[in-house]
mmCIF file of N, CA and C in Angstrom:
data_model
loop_
_atom_site.group_PDB
_atom_site.id
_atom_site.type_symbol
_atom_site.label_atom_id
_atom_site.label_comp_id
_atom_site.label_asym_id
_atom_site.label_seq_id
_atom_site.Cartn_x
_atom_site.Cartn_y
_atom_site.Cartn_z
ATOM 1 N N UNK V 1 19.363 30.277 -14.058
ATOM 2 C CA UNK V 1 18.660 30.544 -13.064
ATOM 3 C C UNK V 1 17.854 29.189 -13.968
ATOM 4 N N UNK V 2 18.201 28.640 -15.049
ATOM 5 C CA UNK V 2 17.014 27.227 -15.024
ATOM 6 C C UNK V 2 17.547 26.264 -14.970
ATOM 7 N N UNK V 3 19.283 25.240 -15.100
ATOM 8 C CA UNK V 3 20.152 24.772 -14.625
ATOM 9 C C UNK V 3 19.151 24.847 -13.561
ATOM 10 N N UNK V 4 19.044 25.404 -11.976
ATOM 11 C CA UNK V 4 18.851 26.153 -11.212
ATOM 12 C C UNK V 4 17.111 25.136 -10.815
ATOM 13 N N UNK V 5 16.183 24.994 -11.692
ATOM 14 C CA UNK V 5 15.272 25.158 -11.480
ATOM 15 C C UNK V 5 15.462 23.750 -11.663
ATOM 16 N N UNK V 6 15.597 23.129 -12.763
ATOM 17 C CA UNK V 6 15.735 21.635 -12.876
ATOM 18 C C UNK V 6 16.572 21.451 -12.516
ATOM 19 N N UNK V 7 17.993 21.269 -11.460
ATOM 20 C CA UNK V 7 18.460 20.525 -10.696
ATOM 21 C C UNK V 7 16.881 20.732 -8.977
ATOM 22 N N UNK V 8 16.987 21.159 -8.449
ATOM 23 C CA UNK V 8 15.508 21.342 -8.173
ATOM 24 C C UNK V 8 15.177 20.493 -8.335
ATOM 25 N N UNK V 9 13.846 20.022 -8.699
ATOM 26 C CA UNK V 9 13.173 19.542 -9.683
ATOM 27 C C UNK V 9 13.412 18.191 -9.987
ATOM 28 N N UNK V 10 14.920 17.636 -10.531
ATOM 29 C CA UNK V 10 15.207 16.454 -10.290
ATOM 30 C C UNK V 10 15.545 16.248 -8.630
ATOM 31 N N UNK V 11 15.773 17.356 -8.053
ATOM 32 C CA UNK V 11 16.048 16.562 -6.950
ATOM 33 C C UNK V 11 14.688 16.155 -5.364
ATOM 34 N N UNK V 12 13.498 16.795 -6.265
ATOM 35 C CA UNK V 12 12.110 16.637 -5.728
ATOM 36 C C UNK V 12 11.967 15.947 -6.164
ATOM 37 N N UNK V 13 12.508 15.261 -7.087
ATOM 38 C CA UNK V 13 11.023 13.663 -7.891
ATOM 39 C C UNK V 13 11.967 12.774 -7.224
ATOM 40 N N UNK V 14 13.280 13.263 -7.076
ATOM 41 C CA UNK V 14 14.781 11.742 -6.596
ATOM 42 C C UNK V 14 13.713 11.704 -4.696
ATOM 43 N N UNK V 15 13.694 13.057 -4.303
ATOM 44 C CA UNK V 15 13.139 12.108 -2.663
ATOM 45 C C UNK V 15 12.132 11.968 -2.603
ATOM 46 N N UNK V 16 10.811 12.260 -3.792
ATOM 47 C CA UNK V 16 9.503 11.639 -4.486
ATOM 48 C C UNK V 16 9.889 9.982 -3.892
ATOM 49 N N UNK V 17 10.541 9.732 -5.318
ATOM 50 C CA UNK V 17 11.648 8.351 -5.587
ATOM 51 C C UNK V 17 11.608 7.431 -4.312
ATOM 52 N N UNK V 18 12.609 8.387 -3.383
ATOM 53 C CA UNK V 18 13.076 7.686 -1.568
ATOM 54 C C UNK V 18 11.468 7.436 -1.027
ATOM 55 N N UNK V 19 10.838 8.687 -0.858
ATOM 56 C CA UNK V 19 9.870 8.442 0.019
ATOM 57 C C UNK V 19 8.812 7.026 -0.841
ATOM 58 N N UNK V 20 8.596 7.046 -2.071
ATOM 59 C CA UNK V 20 8.156 6.556 -2.735
ATOM 60 C C UNK V 20 8.045 4.057 -2.035
ATOM 61 N N UNK V 21 9.732 4.860 -1.931
ATOM 62 C CA UNK V 21 9.660 3.553 -2.078
ATOM 63 C C UNK V 21 10.210 2.676 -0.423
ATOM 64 N N UNK V 22 10.569 4.001 0.410
ATOM 65 C CA UNK V 22 9.894 3.743 1.654
ATOM 66 C C UNK V 22 9.613 2.746 1.891
ATOM 67 N N UNK V 23 8.167 4.116 1.417
ATOM 68 C CA UNK V 23 6.421 3.346 1.548
ATOM 69 C C UNK V 23 6.254 1.954 2.044
ATOM 70 N N UNK V 24 6.714 0.958 0.473
ATOM 71 C CA UNK V 24 6.693 0.540 -0.071
ATOM 72 C C UNK V 24 7.404 -1.137 0.117
ATOM 73 N N UNK V 25 8.809 -0.399 0.938
ATOM 74 C CA UNK V 25 9.065 -1.209 1.902
ATOM 75 C C UNK V 25 8.242 -1.689 3.066
ATOM 76 N N UNK V 26 7.756 -0.712 3.687
ATOM 77 C CA UNK V 26 7.367 -0.267 4.656
ATOM 78 C C UNK V 26 5.812 -0.562 4.801
ATOM 79 N N UNK V 27 5.798 -0.737 4.090
ATOM 80 C CA UNK V 27 4.083 -1.562 3.593
ATOM 81 C C UNK V 27 4.155 -3.091 3.283
ATOM 82 N N UNK V 28 5.239 -3.538 2.683
ATOM 83 C CA UNK V 28 5.637 -4.600 1.960
ATOM 84 C C UNK V 28 6.238 -5.047 3.746
ATOM 85 N N UNK V 29 6.601 -5.247 4.366
ATOM 86 C CA UNK V 29 6.735 -6.108 6.362
ATOM 87 C C UNK V 29 6.039 -5.759 7.008
ATOM 88 N N UNK V 30 5.352 -4.726 7.336
ATOM 89 C CA UNK V 30 4.180 -5.062 7.785
ATOM 90 C C UNK V 30 2.668 -6.580 6.848
ATOM 91 N N UNK V 31 2.309 -6.244 5.932
ATOM 92 C CA UNK V 31 1.968 -6.703 5.398
ATOM 93 C C UNK V 31 2.507 -8.593 5.564
ATOM 94 N N UNK V 32 4.197 -8.826 5.397
ATOM 95 C CA UNK V 32 4.117 -10.257 5.224
ATOM 96 C C UNK V 32 4.282 -10.277 7.462
ATOM 97 N N UNK V 33 4.739 -8.897 8.397
ATOM 98 C CA UNK V 33 3.902 -9.587 10.072
ATOM 99 C C UNK V 33 2.999 -10.078 9.592
ATOM 100 N N UNK V 34 1.986 -9.098 9.284
ATOM 101 C CA UNK V 34 0.602 -9.786 9.287
ATOM 102 C C UNK V 34 -0.403 -11.316 8.842
ATOM 103 N N UNK V 35 1.083 -11.611 7.737
ATOM 104 C CA UNK V 35 0.100 -13.065 7.446
ATOM 105 C C UNK V 35 1.466 -14.221 8.347
ATOM 106 N N UNK V 36 2.676 -14.179 8.084
ATOM 107 C CA UNK V 36 3.182 -15.003 9.281
ATOM 108 C C UNK V 36 2.743 -14.843 10.865
ATOM 109 N N UNK V 37 2.400 -13.439 11.065
ATOM 110 C CA UNK V 37 1.166 -13.658 12.802
ATOM 111 C C UNK V 37 -0.380 -14.753 12.118
ATOM 112 N N UNK V 38 -0.625 -15.282 11.141
ATOM 113 C CA UNK V 38 -2.326 -15.535 10.370
ATOM 114 C C UNK V 38 -1.518 -17.065 10.232
ATOM 115 N N UNK V 39 -0.356 -16.572 9.447
ATOM 116 C CA UNK V 39 -0.036 -18.980 9.178
ATOM 117 C C UNK V 39 0.427 -19.385 10.583
ATOM 118 N N UNK V 40 0.898 -18.166 11.753
ATOM 119 C CA UNK V 40 1.019 -19.345 12.914
ATOM 120 C C UNK V 40 0.241 -19.616 13.464
ATOM 121 N N UNK V 41 -1.140 -19.051 13.460
ATOM 122 C CA UNK V 41 -2.961 -19.039 14.235
ATOM 123 C C UNK V 41 -3.021 -20.146 14.164
ATOM 124 N N UNK V 42 -2.025 -20.132 12.431
ATOM 125 C CA UNK V 42 -2.499 -21.724 11.253
ATOM 126 C C UNK V 42 -2.801 -22.824 11.613
ATOM 127 N N UNK V 43 -1.558 -22.684 11.828
ATOM 128 C CA UNK V 43 -0.585 -24.065 12.249
ATOM 129 C C UNK V 43 -1.215 -24.913 13.492
ATOM 130 N N UNK V 44 -0.905 -23.312 14.824
ATOM 131 C CA UNK V 44 -1.431 -23.663 15.653
ATOM 132 C C UNK V 44 -2.714 -24.585 16.049
ATOM 133 N N UNK V 45 -3.072 -23.662 15.867
ATOM 134 C CA UNK V 45 -5.355 -23.977 15.481
ATOM 135 C C UNK V 45 -4.518 -26.307 14.780
ATOM 136 N N UNK V 46 -4.046 -25.880 14.006
ATOM 137 C CA UNK V 46 -3.944 -27.280 13.485
ATOM 138 C C UNK V 46 -3.355 -28.348 14.037
ATOM 139 N N UNK V 47 -3.120 -28.322 14.302
ATOM 140 C CA UNK V 47 -2.246 -28.710 15.161
ATOM 141 C C UNK V 47 -2.399 -29.012 16.550
ATOM 142 N N UNK V 48 -3.214 -28.511 17.289
ATOM 143 C CA UNK V 48 -4.388 -29.070 18.331
ATOM 144 C C UNK V 48 -5.702 -29.838 17.908
ATOM 145 N N UNK V 49 -5.906 -29.279 16.651
ATOM 146 C CA UNK V 49 -6.678 -30.161 15.607
ATOM 147 C C UNK V 49 -6.848 -31.381 15.753
ATOM 148 N N UNK V 50 -4.807 -31.452 15.919
ATOM 149 C CA UNK V 50 -4.585 -33.086 14.917
ATOM 150 C C UNK V 50 -4.147 -33.787 16.305
ATOM 151 N N UNK V 51 -3.500 -32.953 17.521
ATOM 152 C CA UNK V 51 -4.350 -33.848 19.200
ATOM 153 C C UNK V 51 -4.967 -34.648 19.188
ATOM 154 N N UNK V 52 -5.836 -33.531 18.891
ATOM 155 C CA UNK V 52 -7.883 -34.068 19.207
ATOM 156 C C UNK V 52 -7.456 -35.165 18.403
ATOM 157 N N UNK V 53 -8.092 -34.607 17.464
ATOM 158 C CA UNK V 53 -8.090 -36.034 17.466
ATOM 159 C C UNK V 53 -7.348 -37.291 17.629
ATOM 160 N N UNK V 54 -5.890 -37.449 17.039
ATOM 161 C CA UNK V 54 -4.857 -37.963 18.588
ATOM 162 C C UNK V 54 -5.762 -38.860 18.661
ATOM 163 N N UNK V 55 -6.478 -38.637 20.365
ATOM 164 C CA UNK V 55 -6.081 -38.120 22.032
ATOM 165 C C UNK V 55 -7.925 -39.276 21.326
ATOM 166 N N UNK V 56 -9.016 -38.990 20.436
ATOM 167 C CA UNK V 56 -9.420 -39.763 20.456
ATOM 168 C C UNK V 56 -10.212 -40.591 20.499
ATOM 169 N N UNK V 57 -8.663 -40.831 18.297
ATOM 170 C CA UNK V 57 -8.664 -42.370 18.566
ATOM 171 C C UNK V 57 -8.052 -42.585 19.209
ATOM 172 N N UNK V 58 -7.225 -42.441 20.229
ATOM 173 C CA UNK V 58 -6.738 -43.616 21.115
ATOM 174 C C UNK V 58 -7.879 -44.258 21.955
ATOM 175 N N UNK V 59 -8.306 -42.855 22.350
ATOM 176 C CA UNK V 59 -9.467 -42.842 23.144
ATOM 177 C C UNK V 59 -10.524 -44.285 22.625
ATOM 178 N N UNK V 60 -10.924 -44.873 21.725
ATOM 179 C CA UNK V 60 -11.553 -45.324 20.859
ATOM 180 C C UNK V 60 -10.705 -46.583 20.679
ATOM 181 N N UNK V 61 -9.220 -46.602 20.457
ATOM 182 C CA UNK V 61 -9.001 -48.255 20.698
ATOM 183 C C UNK V 61 -8.958 -48.418 21.658
ATOM 184 N N UNK V 62 -9.028 -47.791 22.424
ATOM 185 C CA UNK V 62 -9.012 -48.446 23.505
ATOM 186 C C UNK V 62 -10.108 -48.820 25.006
ATOM 187 N N UNK V 63 -11.298 -48.023 23.841
ATOM 188 C CA UNK V 63 -12.306 -49.236 24.354
ATOM 189 C C UNK V 63 -12.634 -49.728 23.139
ATOM 190 N N UNK V 64 -12.137 -50.232 22.081
ATOM 191 C CA UNK V 64 -11.921 -51.612 21.535
ATOM 192 C C UNK V 64 -11.683 -52.639 22.247
ATOM 193 N N UNK V 65 -10.382 -52.173 22.679
ATOM 194 C CA UNK V 65 -10.098 -53.444 22.755
ATOM 195 C C UNK V 65 -9.651 -53.623 24.546
ATOM 196 N N UNK V 66 -10.837 -52.549 25.434
ATOM 197 C CA UNK V 66 -11.917 -53.388 26.112
ATOM 198 C C UNK V 66 -12.635 -55.045 26.458
ATOM 199 N N UNK V 67 -13.499 -53.949 24.868
ATOM 200 C CA UNK V 67 -14.747 -54.420 24.222
ATOM 201 C C UNK V 67 -13.635 -55.918 23.921
ATOM 202 N N UNK V 68 -13.091 -56.214 23.848
ATOM 203 C CA UNK V 68 -12.583 -57.211 23.123
ATOM 204 C C UNK V 68 -12.215 -58.428 23.542
ATOM 205 N N UNK V 69 -11.664 -57.055 24.706
ATOM 206 C CA UNK V 69 -10.623 -58.278 25.698
ATOM 207 C C UNK V 69 -11.649 -58.962 26.962
ATOM 208 N N UNK V 70 -12.961 -58.281 26.555
ATOM 209 C CA UNK V 70 -13.829 -58.848 28.014
ATOM 210 C C UNK V 70 -14.810 -59.609 26.758
ATOM 211 N N UNK V 71 -15.461 -60.024 25.282
ATOM 212 C CA UNK V 71 -15.768 -61.051 25.247
ATOM 213 C C UNK V 71 -14.748 -61.919 25.134
ATOM 214 N N UNK V 72 -13.495 -63.044 25.036
ATOM 215 C CA UNK V 72 -12.793 -63.401 24.411
ATOM 216 C C UNK V 72 -12.482 -63.573 26.026
ATOM 217 N N UNK V 73 -12.683 -63.157 27.180
ATOM 218 C CA UNK V 73 -12.753 -63.761 28.818
ATOM 219 C C UNK V 73 -14.224 -64.129 28.709
ATOM 220 N N UNK V 74 -14.927 -64.245 28.028
ATOM 221 C CA UNK V 74 -15.962 -63.950 28.258
ATOM 222 C C UNK V 74 -16.370 -65.958 27.669
ATOM 223 N N UNK V 75 -15.429 -65.726 25.869
ATOM 224 C CA UNK V 75 -15.900 -67.133 25.588
ATOM 225 C C UNK V 75 -15.353 -68.641 26.401
ATOM 226 N N UNK V 76 -13.883 -67.386 27.202
ATOM 227 C CA UNK V 76 -13.102 -68.587 27.451
ATOM 228 C C UNK V 76 -13.613 -69.804 29.058
#
């Protein structure tokens, strides 16, 4: 009878350890997915800001070239 109780105890502990491991793996994968989603959003926002900055820089350069060209034409 004592050996049967030992087996039941070991099986119960094994199942408990298995449950904890599965819970850990599921939680880790959920957290990884959350982190990946956050990183994707951050990368997208960063790329949009970079594009906006690039367009603004091109606009400023274009305006500067127009001003320089108009000044050069006025002097000639």
